[in-house]
Short mmCIF file of N, CA and C in Angstrom, two decimals:
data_model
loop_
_atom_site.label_atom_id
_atom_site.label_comp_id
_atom_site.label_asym_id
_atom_site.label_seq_id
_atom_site.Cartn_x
_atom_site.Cartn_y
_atom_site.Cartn_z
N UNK W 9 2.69 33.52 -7.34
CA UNK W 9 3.53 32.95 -8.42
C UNK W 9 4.44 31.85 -7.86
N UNK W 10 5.02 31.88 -6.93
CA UNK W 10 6.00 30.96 -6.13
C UNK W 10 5.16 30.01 -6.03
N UNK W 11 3.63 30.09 -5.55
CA UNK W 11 2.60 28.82 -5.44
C UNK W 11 2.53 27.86 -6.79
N UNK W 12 2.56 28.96 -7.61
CA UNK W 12 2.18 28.04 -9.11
C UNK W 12 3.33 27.05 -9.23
N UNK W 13 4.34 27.64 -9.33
CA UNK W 13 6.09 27.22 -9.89
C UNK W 13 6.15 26.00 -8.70
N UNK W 14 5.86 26.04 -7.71
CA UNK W 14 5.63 24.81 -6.79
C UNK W 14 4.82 23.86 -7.04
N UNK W 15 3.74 23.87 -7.82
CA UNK W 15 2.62 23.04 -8.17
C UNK W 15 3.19 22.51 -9.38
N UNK W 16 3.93 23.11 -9.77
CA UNK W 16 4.39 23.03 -11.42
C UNK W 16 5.47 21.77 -11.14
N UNK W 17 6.13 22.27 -10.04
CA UNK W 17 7.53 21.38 -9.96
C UNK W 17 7.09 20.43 -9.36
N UNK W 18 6.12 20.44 -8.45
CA UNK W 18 5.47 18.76 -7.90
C UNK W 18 4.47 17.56 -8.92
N UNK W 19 3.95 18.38 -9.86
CA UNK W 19 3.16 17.66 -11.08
C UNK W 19 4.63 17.38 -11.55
N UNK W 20 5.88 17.57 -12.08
CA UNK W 20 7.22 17.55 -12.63
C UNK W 20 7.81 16.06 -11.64
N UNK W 21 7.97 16.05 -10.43
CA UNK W 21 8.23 15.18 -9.77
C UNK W 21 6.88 14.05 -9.51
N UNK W 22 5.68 14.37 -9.35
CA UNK W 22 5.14 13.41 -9.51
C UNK W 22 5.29 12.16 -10.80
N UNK W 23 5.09 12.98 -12.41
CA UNK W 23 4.88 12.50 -13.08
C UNK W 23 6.54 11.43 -13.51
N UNK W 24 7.53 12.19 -12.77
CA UNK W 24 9.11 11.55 -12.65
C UNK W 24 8.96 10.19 -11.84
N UNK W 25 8.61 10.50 -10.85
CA UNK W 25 8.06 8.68 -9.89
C UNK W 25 7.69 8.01 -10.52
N UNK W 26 6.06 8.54 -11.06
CA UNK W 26 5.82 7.26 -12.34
C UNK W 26 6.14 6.31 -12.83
N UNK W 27 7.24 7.27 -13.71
CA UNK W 27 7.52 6.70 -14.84
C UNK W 27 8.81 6.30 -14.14
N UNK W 28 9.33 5.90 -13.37
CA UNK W 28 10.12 5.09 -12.19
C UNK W 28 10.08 4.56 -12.15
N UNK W 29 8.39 4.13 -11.61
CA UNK W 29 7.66 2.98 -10.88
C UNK W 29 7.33 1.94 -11.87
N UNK W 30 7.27 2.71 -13.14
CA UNK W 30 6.77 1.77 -14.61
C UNK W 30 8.39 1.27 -14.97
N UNK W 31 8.82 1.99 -14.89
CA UNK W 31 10.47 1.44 -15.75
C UNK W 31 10.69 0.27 -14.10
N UNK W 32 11.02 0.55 -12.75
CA UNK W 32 11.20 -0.27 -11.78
C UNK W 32 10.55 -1.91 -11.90
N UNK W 33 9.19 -1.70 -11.99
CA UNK W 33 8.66 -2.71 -12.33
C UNK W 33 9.46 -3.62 -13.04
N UNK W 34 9.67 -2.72 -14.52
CA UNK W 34 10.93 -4.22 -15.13
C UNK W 34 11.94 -4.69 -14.72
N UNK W 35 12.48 -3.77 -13.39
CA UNK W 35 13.98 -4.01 -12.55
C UNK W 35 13.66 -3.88 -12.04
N UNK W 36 12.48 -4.37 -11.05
CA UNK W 36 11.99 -4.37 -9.72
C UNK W 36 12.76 -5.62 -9.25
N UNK W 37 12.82 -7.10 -9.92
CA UNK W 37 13.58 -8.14 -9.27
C UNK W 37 15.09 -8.09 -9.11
N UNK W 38 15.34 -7.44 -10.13
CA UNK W 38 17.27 -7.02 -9.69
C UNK W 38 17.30 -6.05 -8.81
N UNK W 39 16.65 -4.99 -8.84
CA UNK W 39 16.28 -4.07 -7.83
C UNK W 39 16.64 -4.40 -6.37
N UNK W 40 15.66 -5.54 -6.27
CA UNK W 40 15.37 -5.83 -5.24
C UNK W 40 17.05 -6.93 -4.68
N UNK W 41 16.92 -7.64 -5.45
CA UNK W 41 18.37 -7.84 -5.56
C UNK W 41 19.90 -7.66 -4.96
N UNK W 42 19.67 -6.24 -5.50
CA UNK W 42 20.83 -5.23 -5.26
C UNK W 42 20.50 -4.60 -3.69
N UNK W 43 19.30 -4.65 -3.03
CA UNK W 43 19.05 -3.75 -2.02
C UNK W 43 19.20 -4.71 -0.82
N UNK W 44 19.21 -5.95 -0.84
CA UNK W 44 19.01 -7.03 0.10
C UNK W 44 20.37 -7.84 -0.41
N UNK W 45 21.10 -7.87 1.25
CA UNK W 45 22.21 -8.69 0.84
C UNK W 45 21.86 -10.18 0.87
#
């Protein structure tokens, strides 16, 4: 059971990056921006 609830919470964090990486994209250039003086 601890295996499942781990698989559960990494499909949970995978699918969280994502939709990161999709929203980043539109603030990927300020992003980038903000990270580089």
């Amino acid at each position: 059971r601890k295996h499942e609830l781990y698989s559960i919470k990494q499909d949970i964090l995978l699918q969280s990056v994502q939709i990161i990486k999709r929203h980043g994209a539109d603030l990927g250039s300020t992003r980038e921006g903000c990270n580089y003086p």
